Coordinates of C-alpha atoms in Angstrom, one line a residue:
X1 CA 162.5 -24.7 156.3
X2 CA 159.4 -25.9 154.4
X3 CA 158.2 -24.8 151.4
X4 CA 154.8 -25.9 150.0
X5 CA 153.6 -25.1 146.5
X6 CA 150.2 -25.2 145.1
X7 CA 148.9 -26.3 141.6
X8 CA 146.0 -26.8 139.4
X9 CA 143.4 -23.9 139.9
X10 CA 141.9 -22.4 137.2
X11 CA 138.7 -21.5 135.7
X12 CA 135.9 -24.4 135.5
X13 CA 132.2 -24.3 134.8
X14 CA 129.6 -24.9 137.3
X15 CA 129.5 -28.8 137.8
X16 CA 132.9 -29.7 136.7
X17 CA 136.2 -30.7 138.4
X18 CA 139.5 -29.8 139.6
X19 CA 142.5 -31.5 141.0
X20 CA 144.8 -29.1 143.2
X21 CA 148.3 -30.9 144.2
X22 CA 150.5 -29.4 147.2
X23 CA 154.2 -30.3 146.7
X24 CA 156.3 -30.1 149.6
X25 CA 160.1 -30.1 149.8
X26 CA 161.5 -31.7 152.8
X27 CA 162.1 -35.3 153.8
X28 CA 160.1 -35.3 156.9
X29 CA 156.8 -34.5 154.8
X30 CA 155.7 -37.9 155.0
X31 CA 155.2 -37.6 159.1
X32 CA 153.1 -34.2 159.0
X33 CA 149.3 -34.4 158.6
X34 CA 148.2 -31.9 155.7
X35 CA 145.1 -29.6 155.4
X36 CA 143.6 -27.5 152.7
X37 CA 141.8 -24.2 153.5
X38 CA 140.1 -21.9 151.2
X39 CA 139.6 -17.6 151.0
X40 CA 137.2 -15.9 149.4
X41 CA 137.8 -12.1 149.1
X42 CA 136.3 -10.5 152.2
X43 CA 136.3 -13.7 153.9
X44 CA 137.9 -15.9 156.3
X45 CA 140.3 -18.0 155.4
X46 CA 138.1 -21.6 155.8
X47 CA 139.5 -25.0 156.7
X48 CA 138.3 -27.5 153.6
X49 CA 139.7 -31.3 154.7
X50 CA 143.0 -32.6 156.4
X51 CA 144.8 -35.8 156.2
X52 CA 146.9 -37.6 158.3
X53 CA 150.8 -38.3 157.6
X54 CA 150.2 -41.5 156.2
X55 CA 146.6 -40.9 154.3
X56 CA 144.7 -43.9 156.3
X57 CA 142.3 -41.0 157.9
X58 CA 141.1 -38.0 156.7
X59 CA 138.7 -35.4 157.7
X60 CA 136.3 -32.8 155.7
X61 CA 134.4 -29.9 155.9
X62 CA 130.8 -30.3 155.7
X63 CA 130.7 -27.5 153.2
X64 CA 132.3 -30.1 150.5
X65 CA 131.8 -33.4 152.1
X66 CA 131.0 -36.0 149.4
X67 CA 132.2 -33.6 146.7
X68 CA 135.6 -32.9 147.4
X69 CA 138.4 -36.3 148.4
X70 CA 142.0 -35.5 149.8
X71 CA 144.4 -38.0 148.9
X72 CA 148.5 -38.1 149.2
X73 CA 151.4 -39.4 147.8
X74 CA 154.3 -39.6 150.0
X75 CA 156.8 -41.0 147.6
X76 CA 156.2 -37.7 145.4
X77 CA 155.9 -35.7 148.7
X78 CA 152.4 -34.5 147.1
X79 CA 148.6 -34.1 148.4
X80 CA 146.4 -33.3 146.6
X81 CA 142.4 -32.1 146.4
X82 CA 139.8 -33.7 144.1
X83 CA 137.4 -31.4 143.5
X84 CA 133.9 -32.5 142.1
X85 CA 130.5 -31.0 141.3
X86 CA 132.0 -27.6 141.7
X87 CA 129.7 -24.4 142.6
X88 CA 130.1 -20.6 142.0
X89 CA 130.3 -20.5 145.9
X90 CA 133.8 -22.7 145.4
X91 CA 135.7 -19.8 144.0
X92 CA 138.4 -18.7 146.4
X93 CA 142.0 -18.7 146.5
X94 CA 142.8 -22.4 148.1
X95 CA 145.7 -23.3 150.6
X96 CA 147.8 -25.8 151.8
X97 CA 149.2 -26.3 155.1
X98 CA 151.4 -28.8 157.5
X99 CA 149.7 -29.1 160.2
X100 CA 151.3 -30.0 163.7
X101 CA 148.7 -31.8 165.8
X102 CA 147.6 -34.5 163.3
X103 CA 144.3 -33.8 161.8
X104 CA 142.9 -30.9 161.9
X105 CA 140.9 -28.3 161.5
X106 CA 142.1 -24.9 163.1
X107 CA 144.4 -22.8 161.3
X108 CA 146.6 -21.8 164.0
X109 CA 147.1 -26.1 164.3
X110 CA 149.3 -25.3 160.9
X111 CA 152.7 -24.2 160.9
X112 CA 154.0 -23.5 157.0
X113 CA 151.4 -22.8 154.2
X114 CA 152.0 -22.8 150.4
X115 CA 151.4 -19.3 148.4
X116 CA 147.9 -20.6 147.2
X117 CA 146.5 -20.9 144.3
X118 CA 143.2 -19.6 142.0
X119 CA 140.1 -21.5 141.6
X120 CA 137.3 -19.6 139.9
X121 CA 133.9 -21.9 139.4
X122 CA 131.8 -19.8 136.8
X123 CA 128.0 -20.1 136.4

């Protein structure tokens, strides 16, 4: 079984910057690409970027492309989410995910998700 925790929301002014980490437990982490999705209430849940197993490709949403940068860290089974230039429209509750067909951007192409966690972007 995988378990998958998220970290680092909060409340952050418009135009500031977050960094969300997804810890995994497992030792297999390392050979899963890894995607982040977002919820806003009343929403759909909505796919944000992915990453392959070994963080040489990666793939965003154009929603946050060029402010937001996956990144991971298989020796601390950790990815994480750089989030930049944040806007009021960024609050949701944010997601991680292993996905099981590389990168990608489908949620039903992810297997185990974290709990999620808070980010609130105030005006």
């Amino acid at each position: 079984q995988v378990q998958l925790v998220e970290s680092g929301g909060g409340l952050v002014q418009a135009g500031g910057s977050l960094r969300l980490s997804c810890t995994a437990s497992g030792r297999t982490f390392g050979s899963y690409a890894v995607g982040w999705f977002r919820q806003a209430p009343g929403k759909e849940r909505e796919f944000i970027a992915s990453i392959s197993s070994g963080g040489e490709g990666s793939y965003d949403a154009d929603s946050v492309k060029g402010r937001f940068t996956v990144s991971r860290d298989n020796a601390k089974n950790t990815v994480y989410l750089q989030m930049n230039s944040l806007k009021p429209e960024d609050t949701a509750v944010y997601y991680c995910a292993r996905s099981t067909f590389g990168i990608a951007a489908m949620k039903d192409q992810y297997d185990f998700w974290g709990q999620g966690t808070q980010v609130t972007v105030s005006s």
